[in-house]
JSON list of C-alpha atoms in Angstrom, two decimals:
[
{"chain": "M", "resi": 694, "resn": "ASN", "atom": "CA", "xyz": [21.95, 55.71, 42.49]},
{"chain": "M", "resi": 695, "resn": "ALA", "atom": "CA", "xyz": [25.50, 55.87, 41.14]},
{"chain": "M", "resi": 696, "resn": "GLY", "atom": "CA", "xyz": [24.51, 54.01, 37.95]},
{"chain": "M", "resi": 697, "resn": "VAL", "atom": "CA", "xyz": [27.50, 52.33, 36.29]},
{"chain": "M", "resi": 698, "resn": "THR", "atom": "CA", "xyz": [30.91, 53.01, 37.78]},
{"chain": "M", "resi": 699, "resn": "GLN", "atom": "CA", "xyz": [34.28, 52.07, 36.34]},
{"chain": "M", "resi": 700, "resn": "THR", "atom": "CA", "xyz": [37.79, 52.10, 37.75]},
{"chain": "M", "resi": 701, "resn": "PRO", "atom": "CA", "xyz": [40.41, 53.17, 36.99]},
{"chain": "M", "resi": 702, "resn": "LYS", "atom": "CA", "xyz": [39.76, 56.24, 34.82]},
{"chain": "M", "resi": 703, "resn": "PHE", "atom": "CA", "xyz": [43.18, 56.12, 33.21]},
{"chain": "M", "resi": 704, "resn": "ARG", "atom": "CA", "xyz": [45.95, 53.53, 33.06]},
{"chain": "M", "resi": 705, "resn": "ILE", "atom": "CA", "xyz": [49.23, 53.09, 31.24]},
{"chain": "M", "resi": 706, "resn": "LEU", "atom": "CA", "xyz": [50.50, 49.53, 30.83]},
{"chain": "M", "resi": 707, "resn": "LYS", "atom": "CA", "xyz": [53.69, 48.13, 29.46]},
{"chain": "M", "resi": 708, "resn": "ILE", "atom": "CA", "xyz": [53.54, 45.44, 26.80]},
{"chain": "M", "resi": 709, "resn": "GLY", "atom": "CA", "xyz": [52.99, 42.07, 28.42]},
{"chain": "M", "resi": 710, "resn": "GLN", "atom": "CA", "xyz": [51.51, 43.39, 31.67]},
{"chain": "M", "resi": 711, "resn": "SER", "atom": "CA", "xyz": [48.07, 42.39, 32.86]},
{"chain": "M", "resi": 712, "resn": "MET", "atom": "CA", "xyz": [45.28, 44.30, 34.56]},
{"chain": "M", "resi": 713, "resn": "THR", "atom": "CA", "xyz": [41.64, 44.16, 35.53]},
{"chain": "M", "resi": 714, "resn": "LEU", "atom": "CA", "xyz": [39.15, 46.88, 34.67]},
{"chain": "M", "resi": 715, "resn": "GLN", "atom": "CA", "xyz": [36.41, 47.09, 37.27]},
{"chain": "M", "resi": 716, "resn": "CYS", "atom": "CA", "xyz": [32.74, 47.72, 36.54]},
{"chain": "M", "resi": 717, "resn": "THR", "atom": "CA", "xyz": [29.87, 47.93, 39.02]},
{"chain": "M", "resi": 718, "resn": "GLN", "atom": "CA", "xyz": [26.22, 48.82, 38.54]},
{"chain": "M", "resi": 719, "resn": "ASP", "atom": "CA", "xyz": [23.61, 49.48, 41.21]},
{"chain": "M", "resi": 720, "resn": "MET", "atom": "CA", "xyz": [20.48, 49.29, 39.04]},
{"chain": "M", "resi": 721, "resn": "ASN", "atom": "CA", "xyz": [19.99, 45.54, 39.49]},
{"chain": "M", "resi": 722, "resn": "HIS", "atom": "CA", "xyz": [20.37, 45.01, 35.75]},
{"chain": "M", "resi": 723, "resn": "ASN", "atom": "CA", "xyz": [20.89, 41.46, 34.60]},
{"chain": "M", "resi": 724, "resn": "TYR", "atom": "CA", "xyz": [22.59, 42.43, 31.36]},
{"chain": "M", "resi": 725, "resn": "MET", "atom": "CA", "xyz": [26.07, 43.88, 31.27]},
{"chain": "M", "resi": 726, "resn": "TYR", "atom": "CA", "xyz": [28.48, 44.63, 28.45]},
{"chain": "M", "resi": 727, "resn": "TRP", "atom": "CA", "xyz": [32.07, 45.58, 27.77]},
{"chain": "M", "resi": 728, "resn": "TYR", "atom": "CA", "xyz": [32.88, 47.73, 24.75]},
{"chain": "M", "resi": 729, "resn": "ARG", "atom": "CA", "xyz": [36.04, 49.22, 23.37]},
{"chain": "M", "resi": 730, "resn": "GLN", "atom": "CA", "xyz": [36.14, 52.45, 21.40]},
{"chain": "M", "resi": 731, "resn": "ASP", "atom": "CA", "xyz": [39.15, 53.24, 19.29]},
{"chain": "M", "resi": 732, "resn": "PRO", "atom": "CA", "xyz": [39.80, 56.91, 18.38]},
{"chain": "M", "resi": 733, "resn": "GLY", "atom": "CA", "xyz": [37.20, 58.26, 15.98]},
{"chain": "M", "resi": 734, "resn": "MET", "atom": "CA", "xyz": [35.41, 54.92, 15.81]},
{"chain": "M", "resi": 735, "resn": "GLY", "atom": "CA", "xyz": [32.23, 53.35, 17.06]},
{"chain": "M", "resi": 736, "resn": "LEU", "atom": "CA", "xyz": [31.80, 50.82, 19.81]},
{"chain": "M", "resi": 737, "resn": "LYS", "atom": "CA", "xyz": [32.85, 47.22, 19.48]},
{"chain": "M", "resi": 738, "resn": "LEU", "atom": "CA", "xyz": [31.42, 44.61, 21.84]},
{"chain": "M", "resi": 739, "resn": "ILE", "atom": "CA", "xyz": [34.07, 42.59, 23.67]},
{"chain": "M", "resi": 740, "resn": "TYR", "atom": "CA", "xyz": [32.00, 40.43, 26.04]},
{"chain": "M", "resi": 741, "resn": "TYR", "atom": "CA", "xyz": [28.55, 40.48, 27.52]},
{"chain": "M", "resi": 742, "resn": "SER", "atom": "CA", "xyz": [26.69, 38.79, 30.33]},
{"chain": "M", "resi": 743, "resn": "VAL", "atom": "CA", "xyz": [23.01, 37.95, 30.69]},
{"chain": "M", "resi": 744, "resn": "GLY", "atom": "CA", "xyz": [23.22, 37.28, 34.41]},
{"chain": "M", "resi": 745, "resn": "ALA", "atom": "CA", "xyz": [25.47, 36.13, 37.21]},
{"chain": "M", "resi": 746, "resn": "GLY", "atom": "CA", "xyz": [27.55, 33.16, 36.13]},
{"chain": "M", "resi": 747, "resn": "ILE", "atom": "CA", "xyz": [26.77, 33.58, 32.41]},
{"chain": "M", "resi": 748, "resn": "THR", "atom": "CA", "xyz": [29.06, 35.32, 29.94]},
{"chain": "M", "resi": 749, "resn": "ASP", "atom": "CA", "xyz": [29.52, 35.22, 26.19]},
{"chain": "M", "resi": 750, "resn": "LYS", "atom": "CA", "xyz": [31.86, 36.56, 23.56]},
{"chain": "M", "resi": 751, "resn": "GLY", "atom": "CA", "xyz": [31.13, 39.62, 21.50]},
{"chain": "M", "resi": 752, "resn": "GLU", "atom": "CA", "xyz": [32.72, 40.83, 18.31]},
{"chain": "M", "resi": 753, "resn": "VAL", "atom": "CA", "xyz": [36.32, 41.30, 19.57]},
{"chain": "M", "resi": 754, "resn": "PRO", "atom": "CA", "xyz": [36.99, 38.97, 22.54]},
{"chain": "M", "resi": 755, "resn": "ASN", "atom": "CA", "xyz": [40.59, 37.98, 21.82]},
{"chain": "M", "resi": 756, "resn": "GLY", "atom": "CA", "xyz": [43.03, 39.05, 24.53]},
{"chain": "M", "resi": 757, "resn": "TYR", "atom": "CA", "xyz": [40.31, 39.58, 27.15]},
{"chain": "M", "resi": 758, "resn": "ASN", "atom": "CA", "xyz": [38.48, 37.59, 29.78]},
{"chain": "M", "resi": 759, "resn": "VAL", "atom": "CA", "xyz": [35.48, 38.33, 31.97]},
{"chain": "M", "resi": 760, "resn": "SER", "atom": "CA", "xyz": [33.68, 36.90, 34.94]},
{"chain": "M", "resi": 761, "resn": "ARG", "atom": "CA", "xyz": [30.29, 37.61, 36.51]},
{"chain": "M", "resi": 762, "resn": "SER", "atom": "CA", "xyz": [30.05, 36.28, 40.02]},
{"chain": "M", "resi": 763, "resn": "THR", "atom": "CA", "xyz": [27.43, 38.81, 41.16]},
{"chain": "M", "resi": 764, "resn": "THR", "atom": "CA", "xyz": [24.68, 40.83, 39.49]},
{"chain": "M", "resi": 765, "resn": "GLU", "atom": "CA", "xyz": [26.52, 44.07, 40.31]},
{"chain": "M", "resi": 766, "resn": "ASP", "atom": "CA", "xyz": [30.07, 43.37, 39.14]},
{"chain": "M", "resi": 767, "resn": "PHE", "atom": "CA", "xyz": [31.48, 42.58, 35.71]},
{"chain": "M", "resi": 768, "resn": "PRO", "atom": "CA", "xyz": [35.29, 42.88, 35.65]},
{"chain": "M", "resi": 769, "resn": "LEU", "atom": "CA", "xyz": [37.29, 42.73, 32.41]},
{"chain": "M", "resi": 770, "resn": "ARG", "atom": "CA", "xyz": [40.72, 41.12, 32.52]},
{"chain": "M", "resi": 771, "resn": "LEU", "atom": "CA", "xyz": [43.48, 41.96, 30.06]},
{"chain": "M", "resi": 772, "resn": "GLU", "atom": "CA", "xyz": [46.23, 39.37, 29.88]},
{"chain": "M", "resi": 773, "resn": "LEU", "atom": "CA", "xyz": [49.55, 40.11, 28.18]},
{"chain": "M", "resi": 774, "resn": "ALA", "atom": "CA", "xyz": [48.70, 43.66, 27.11]},
{"chain": "M", "resi": 775, "resn": "ALA", "atom": "CA", "xyz": [49.51, 44.64, 23.53]},
{"chain": "M", "resi": 776, "resn": "PRO", "atom": "CA", "xyz": [49.62, 48.08, 21.84]},
{"chain": "M", "resi": 777, "resn": "SER", "atom": "CA", "xyz": [46.53, 47.07, 19.84]},
{"chain": "M", "resi": 778, "resn": "GLN", "atom": "CA", "xyz": [44.58, 47.13, 23.10]},
{"chain": "M", "resi": 779, "resn": "THR", "atom": "CA", "xyz": [45.13, 50.87, 23.50]},
{"chain": "M", "resi": 780, "resn": "SER", "atom": "CA", "xyz": [41.58, 52.15, 23.59]},
{"chain": "M", "resi": 781, "resn": "VAL", "atom": "CA", "xyz": [38.80, 53.54, 25.74]},
{"chain": "M", "resi": 782, "resn": "TYR", "atom": "CA", "xyz": [36.83, 50.81, 27.47]},
{"chain": "M", "resi": 783, "resn": "PHE", "atom": "CA", "xyz": [33.19, 51.30, 28.39]},
{"chain": "M", "resi": 784, "resn": "CYS", "atom": "CA", "xyz": [31.10, 49.10, 30.61]},
{"chain": "M", "resi": 785, "resn": "ALA", "atom": "CA", "xyz": [27.32, 49.23, 30.18]},
{"chain": "M", "resi": 786, "resn": "SER", "atom": "CA", "xyz": [24.24, 47.62, 31.61]},
{"chain": "M", "resi": 787, "resn": "SER", "atom": "CA", "xyz": [20.62, 47.24, 30.61]},
{"chain": "M", "resi": 788, "resn": "TYR", "atom": "CA", "xyz": [17.34, 46.01, 32.04]},
{"chain": "M", "resi": 789, "resn": "ARG", "atom": "CA", "xyz": [16.60, 43.72, 29.09]},
{"chain": "M", "resi": 790, "resn": "VAL", "atom": "CA", "xyz": [18.75, 42.35, 26.28]},
{"chain": "M", "resi": 791, "resn": "GLY", "atom": "CA", "xyz": [16.55, 43.66, 23.50]},
{"chain": "M", "resi": 792, "resn": "GLY", "atom": "CA", "xyz": [14.70, 46.93, 23.17]},
{"chain": "M", "resi": 793, "resn": "SER", "atom": "CA", "xyz": [16.22, 48.38, 26.29]},
{"chain": "M", "resi": 794, "resn": "GLU", "atom": "CA", "xyz": [18.51, 51.37, 26.61]},
{"chain": "M", "resi": 795, "resn": "GLN", "atom": "CA", "xyz": [22.05, 50.75, 27.74]},
{"chain": "M", "resi": 796, "resn": "PHE", "atom": "CA", "xyz": [23.52, 52.78, 30.59]},
{"chain": "M", "resi": 797, "resn": "PHE", "atom": "CA", "xyz": [27.21, 53.46, 30.26]},
{"chain": "M", "resi": 798, "resn": "GLY", "atom": "CA", "xyz": [29.97, 54.01, 32.76]},
{"chain": "M", "resi": 799, "resn": "PRO", "atom": "CA", "xyz": [32.41, 56.91, 32.35]},
{"chain": "M", "resi": 800, "resn": "GLY", "atom": "CA", "xyz": [35.05, 54.72, 30.68]},
{"chain": "M", "resi": 801, "resn": "THR", "atom": "CA", "xyz": [38.65, 53.68, 31.26]},
{"chain": "M", "resi": 802, "resn": "ARG", "atom": "CA", "xyz": [41.29, 55.17, 28.99]},
{"chain": "M", "resi": 803, "resn": "LEU", "atom": "CA", "xyz": [44.02, 52.56, 28.54]},
{"chain": "M", "resi": 804, "resn": "THR", "atom": "CA", "xyz": [47.38, 53.08, 26.84]},
{"chain": "M", "resi": 805, "resn": "VAL", "atom": "CA", "xyz": [49.74, 50.18, 26.21]},
{"chain": "M", "resi": 806, "resn": "LEU", "atom": "CA", "xyz": [53.34, 51.17, 25.50]},
{"chain": "F", "resi": 442, "resn": "GLY", "atom": "CA", "xyz": [28.01, 39.69, 9.49]},
{"chain": "F", "resi": 443, "resn": "GLN", "atom": "CA", "xyz": [25.42, 42.27, 10.38]},
{"chain": "F", "resi": 444, "resn": "GLN", "atom": "CA", "xyz": [26.48, 45.83, 9.81]},
{"chain": "F", "resi": 445, "resn": "VAL", "atom": "CA", "xyz": [25.08, 49.27, 10.45]},
{"chain": "F", "resi": 446, "resn": "MET", "atom": "CA", "xyz": [26.57, 51.90, 8.20]},
{"chain": "F", "resi": 447, "resn": "GLN", "atom": "CA", "xyz": [26.37, 55.49, 9.39]},
{"chain": "F", "resi": 448, "resn": "ILE", "atom": "CA", "xyz": [27.12, 58.59, 7.32]},
{"chain": "F", "resi": 449, "resn": "PRO", "atom": "CA", "xyz": [28.63, 61.09, 7.20]},
{"chain": "F", "resi": 450, "resn": "GLN", "atom": "CA", "xyz": [31.60, 60.54, 9.47]},
{"chain": "F", "resi": 451, "resn": "TYR", "atom": "CA", "xyz": [31.84, 64.26, 10.21]},
{"chain": "F", "resi": 452, "resn": "GLN", "atom": "CA", "xyz": [29.62, 67.25, 9.59]},
{"chain": "F", "resi": 453, "resn": "HIS", "atom": "CA", "xyz": [30.79, 70.82, 10.03]},
{"chain": "F", "resi": 454, "resn": "VAL", "atom": "CA", "xyz": [27.98, 73.33, 10.40]},
{"chain": "F", "resi": 455, "resn": "GLN", "atom": "CA", "xyz": [27.62, 76.95, 11.34]},
{"chain": "F", "resi": 456, "resn": "GLU", "atom": "CA", "xyz": [25.64, 77.48, 14.52]},
{"chain": "F", "resi": 457, "resn": "GLY", "atom": "CA", "xyz": [22.02, 77.73, 13.50]},
{"chain": "F", "resi": 458, "resn": "GLU", "atom": "CA", "xyz": [22.32, 75.42, 10.50]},
{"chain": "F", "resi": 459, "resn": "ASP", "atom": "CA", "xyz": [20.70, 72.01, 10.36]},
{"chain": "F", "resi": 460, "resn": "PHE", "atom": "CA", "xyz": [22.43, 68.66, 10.82]},
{"chain": "F", "resi": 461, "resn": "THR", "atom": "CA", "xyz": [21.45, 65.20, 9.62]},
{"chain": "F", "resi": 462, "resn": "THR", "atom": "CA", "xyz": [22.97, 61.75, 10.10]},
{"chain": "F", "resi": 463, "resn": "TYR", "atom": "CA", "xyz": [21.83, 58.56, 8.40]},
{"chain": "F", "resi": 464, "resn": "CYS", "atom": "CA", "xyz": [22.06, 54.89, 9.31]},
{"chain": "F", "resi": 465, "resn": "ASN", "atom": "CA", "xyz": [21.56, 51.88, 7.07]},
{"chain": "F", "resi": 466, "resn": "SER", "atom": "CA", "xyz": [21.44, 48.29, 8.20]},
{"chain": "F", "resi": 467, "resn": "SER", "atom": "CA", "xyz": [22.22, 45.21, 6.15]},
{"chain": "F", "resi": 468, "resn": "THR", "atom": "CA", "xyz": [19.37, 43.39, 7.89]},
{"chain": "F", "resi": 469, "resn": "THR", "atom": "CA", "xyz": [15.91, 44.22, 9.19]},
{"chain": "F", "resi": 470, "resn": "LEU", "atom": "CA", "xyz": [16.06, 45.59, 12.70]},
{"chain": "F", "resi": 471, "resn": "SER", "atom": "CA", "xyz": [13.77, 44.97, 15.66]},
{"chain": "F", "resi": 472, "resn": "ASN", "atom": "CA", "xyz": [14.33, 48.54, 16.75]},
{"chain": "F", "resi": 473, "resn": "ILE", "atom": "CA", "xyz": [16.98, 51.23, 16.54]},
{"chain": "F", "resi": 474, "resn": "GLN", "atom": "CA", "xyz": [18.43, 53.34, 19.30]},
{"chain": "F", "resi": 475, "resn": "TRP", "atom": "CA", "xyz": [20.22, 56.68, 19.14]},
{"chain": "F", "resi": 476, "resn": "TYR", "atom": "CA", "xyz": [22.94, 57.83, 21.53]},
{"chain": "F", "resi": 477, "resn": "LYS", "atom": "CA", "xyz": [24.93, 61.02, 21.96]},
{"chain": "F", "resi": 478, "resn": "GLN", "atom": "CA", "xyz": [28.52, 61.12, 23.14]},
{"chain": "F", "resi": 479, "resn": "ARG", "atom": "CA", "xyz": [29.94, 64.46, 24.20]},
{"chain": "F", "resi": 480, "resn": "PRO", "atom": "CA", "xyz": [33.70, 64.97, 23.68]},
{"chain": "F", "resi": 481, "resn": "GLY", "atom": "CA", "xyz": [35.53, 62.98, 26.36]},
{"chain": "F", "resi": 482, "resn": "GLY", "atom": "CA", "xyz": [32.28, 61.51, 27.63]},
{"chain": "F", "resi": 483, "resn": "HIS", "atom": "CA", "xyz": [30.33, 58.31, 27.40]},
{"chain": "F", "resi": 484, "resn": "PRO", "atom": "CA", "xyz": [27.37, 57.45, 25.17]},
{"chain": "F", "resi": 485, "resn": "VAL", "atom": "CA", "xyz": [24.03, 58.61, 26.53]},
{"chain": "F", "resi": 486, "resn": "PHE", "atom": "CA", "xyz": [20.74, 57.19, 25.31]},
{"chain": "F", "resi": 487, "resn": "LEU", "atom": "CA", "xyz": [18.52, 59.58, 23.38]},
{"chain": "F", "resi": 488, "resn": "ILE", "atom": "CA", "xyz": [15.64, 57.55, 22.00]},
{"chain": "F", "resi": 489, "resn": "GLN", "atom": "CA", "xyz": [14.43, 54.21, 20.67]},
{"chain": "F", "resi": 490, "resn": "LEU", "atom": "CA", "xyz": [12.33, 53.68, 17.53]},
{"chain": "F", "resi": 491, "resn": "VAL", "atom": "CA", "xyz": [10.39, 50.47, 17.19]},
{"chain": "F", "resi": 492, "resn": "LYS", "atom": "CA", "xyz": [7.64, 50.78, 14.58]},
{"chain": "F", "resi": 493, "resn": "SER", "atom": "CA", "xyz": [8.00, 50.84, 10.83]},
{"chain": "F", "resi": 494, "resn": "GLY", "atom": "CA", "xyz": [7.85, 54.46, 9.58]},
{"chain": "F", "resi": 495, "resn": "GLU", "atom": "CA", "xyz": [7.98, 55.85, 13.12]},
{"chain": "F", "resi": 496, "resn": "VAL", "atom": "CA", "xyz": [8.84, 59.52, 13.62]},
{"chain": "F", "resi": 497, "resn": "LYS", "atom": "CA", "xyz": [9.64, 60.95, 17.03]},
{"chain": "F", "resi": 498, "resn": "LYS", "atom": "CA", "xyz": [10.63, 64.45, 18.07]},
{"chain": "F", "resi": 499, "resn": "GLN", "atom": "CA", "xyz": [12.57, 65.79, 21.01]},
{"chain": "F", "resi": 500, "resn": "LYS", "atom": "CA", "xyz": [12.57, 69.58, 20.81]},
{"chain": "F", "resi": 501, "resn": "ARG", "atom": "CA", "xyz": [14.87, 70.34, 17.84]},
{"chain": "F", "resi": 502, "resn": "LEU", "atom": "CA", "xyz": [15.73, 66.67, 17.20]},
{"chain": "F", "resi": 503, "resn": "THR", "atom": "CA", "xyz": [13.67, 64.53, 14.80]},
{"chain": "F", "resi": 504, "resn": "PHE", "atom": "CA", "xyz": [14.22, 60.79, 14.56]},
{"chain": "F", "resi": 505, "resn": "GLN", "atom": "CA", "xyz": [12.86, 58.60, 11.79]},
{"chain": "F", "resi": 506, "resn": "PHE", "atom": "CA", "xyz": [12.73, 54.84, 11.27]},
{"chain": "F", "resi": 507, "resn": "GLY", "atom": "CA", "xyz": [12.32, 53.60, 7.72]},
{"chain": "F", "resi": 508, "resn": "GLU", "atom": "CA", "xyz": [9.34, 51.66, 6.44]},
{"chain": "F", "resi": 509, "resn": "ALA", "atom": "CA", "xyz": [11.45, 48.54, 5.93]},
{"chain": "F", "resi": 510, "resn": "LYS", "atom": "CA", "xyz": [13.07, 48.96, 9.36]},
{"chain": "F", "resi": 511, "resn": "LYS", "atom": "CA", "xyz": [16.51, 48.97, 7.77]},
{"chain": "F", "resi": 512, "resn": "ASN", "atom": "CA", "xyz": [17.33, 52.66, 7.90]},
{"chain": "F", "resi": 513, "resn": "SER", "atom": "CA", "xyz": [17.01, 55.60, 10.23]},
{"chain": "F", "resi": 514, "resn": "SER", "atom": "CA", "xyz": [17.91, 59.25, 10.45]},
{"chain": "F", "resi": 515, "resn": "LEU", "atom": "CA", "xyz": [18.44, 61.96, 13.03]},
{"chain": "F", "resi": 516, "resn": "HIS", "atom": "CA", "xyz": [17.86, 65.57, 12.06]},
{"chain": "F", "resi": 517, "resn": "ILE", "atom": "CA", "xyz": [18.74, 68.52, 14.27]},
{"chain": "F", "resi": 518, "resn": "THR", "atom": "CA", "xyz": [17.18, 71.86, 13.40]},
{"chain": "F", "resi": 519, "resn": "ALA", "atom": "CA", "xyz": [19.08, 75.08, 14.10]},
{"chain": "F", "resi": 520, "resn": "THR", "atom": "CA", "xyz": [22.10, 73.57, 15.80]},
{"chain": "F", "resi": 521, "resn": "GLN", "atom": "CA", "xyz": [23.44, 75.03, 19.02]},
{"chain": "F", "resi": 522, "resn": "THR", "atom": "CA", "xyz": [26.84, 74.70, 20.68]},
{"chain": "F", "resi": 523, "resn": "THR", "atom": "CA", "xyz": [25.30, 72.28, 23.16]},
{"chain": "F", "resi": 524, "resn": "ASP", "atom": "CA", "xyz": [24.63, 69.87, 20.28]},
{"chain": "F", "resi": 525, "resn": "VAL", "atom": "CA", "xyz": [28.35, 69.26, 19.72]},
{"chain": "F", "resi": 526, "resn": "GLY", "atom": "CA", "xyz": [29.34, 65.62, 20.02]},
{"chain": "F", "resi": 527, "resn": "THR", "atom": "CA", "xyz": [29.13, 62.32, 18.20]},
{"chain": "F", "resi": 528, "resn": "TYR", "atom": "CA", "xyz": [25.76, 60.78, 17.43]},
{"chain": "F", "resi": 529, "resn": "PHE", "atom": "CA", "xyz": [25.54, 57.00, 17.20]},
{"chain": "F", "resi": 530, "resn": "CYS", "atom": "CA", "xyz": [22.80, 54.78, 15.96]},
{"chain": "F", "resi": 531, "resn": "ALA", "atom": "CA", "xyz": [22.62, 51.22, 17.28]},
{"chain": "F", "resi": 532, "resn": "GLY", "atom": "CA", "xyz": [20.47, 48.63, 15.58]},
{"chain": "F", "resi": 533, "resn": "ASP", "atom": "CA", "xyz": [18.90, 45.88, 17.65]},
{"chain": "F", "resi": 534, "resn": "SER", "atom": "CA", "xyz": [18.95, 42.58, 15.80]},
{"chain": "F", "resi": 535, "resn": "ASN", "atom": "CA", "xyz": [18.80, 39.19, 17.44]},
{"chain": "F", "resi": 536, "resn": "TYR", "atom": "CA", "xyz": [19.15, 40.79, 20.86]},
{"chain": "F", "resi": 537, "resn": "GLN", "atom": "CA", "xyz": [22.50, 42.42, 20.17]},
{"chain": "F", "resi": 538, "resn": "LEU", "atom": "CA", "xyz": [23.13, 46.07, 19.48]},
{"chain": "F", "resi": 539, "resn": "ILE", "atom": "CA", "xyz": [25.09, 46.66, 16.29]},
{"chain": "F", "resi": 540, "resn": "TRP", "atom": "CA", "xyz": [26.63, 50.11, 16.45]},
{"chain": "F", "resi": 541, "resn": "GLY", "atom": "CA", "xyz": [27.18, 52.56, 13.64]},
{"chain": "F", "resi": 542, "resn": "ALA", "atom": "CA", "xyz": [30.55, 54.34, 13.54]},
{"chain": "F", "resi": 543, "resn": "GLY", "atom": "CA", "xyz": [28.97, 57.64, 14.55]},
{"chain": "F", "resi": 544, "resn": "THR", "atom": "CA", "xyz": [28.68, 61.10, 13.04]},
{"chain": "F", "resi": 545, "resn": "LYS", "atom": "CA", "xyz": [30.64, 63.86, 14.69]},
{"chain": "F", "resi": 546, "resn": "LEU", "atom": "CA", "xyz": [28.88, 67.22, 14.76]},
{"chain": "F", "resi": 547, "resn": "ILE", "atom": "CA", "xyz": [31.34, 70.10, 14.69]},
{"chain": "F", "resi": 548, "resn": "ILE", "atom": "CA", "xyz": [30.23, 73.71, 15.02]},
{"chain": "F", "resi": 549, "resn": "LYS", "atom": "CA", "xyz": [32.37, 76.07, 12.95]},
{"chain": "F", "resi": 550, "resn": "PRO", "atom": "CA", "xyz": [33.72, 79.03, 14.94]}
]
């Protein structure tokens, strides 16, 4: 099993550009999450999904959108990139929503200039 | 909103010294999880504590969950270079993980 995979690993965007961060998991987990981690900081939840077709906002959703058309895929869309979105983005998945470890992808390092 | 405070932010130790990080939640937690993130890596699950007063050990690592289920600690005995990284606690409350800011373990050369 590959676990959670993310693409791309690195990306530089110009202000105002858009992009989609890809996330795929092969563990048949219903629950998936997007986090951002700013330098020297903890993880902040952007969006999460409890199953295909169901998504909800986390702590810092502004400037992002998600979709969940399949159990495996949970892409994160950045519209009109801003320097404040410079961060490392982690996708994660879990078997249950509570009391269940989260498995993380390797992350996407995004810089907005 | 719910918060999990984690201290210290950094701890510098000589190899062989002990390391401890503490987490405090503003609310009672269902459980607490601990993760380790190596430099440049992603968080990796270490353990989950569920019961009030629970203590679990993994070799040189000791995890504790407070009696009121609002605080937790991770203690590493006799640190090694392989322990370097950032240790995060994540409190589970209302089916969402609330993450502490992490404690970075730095081994002095």
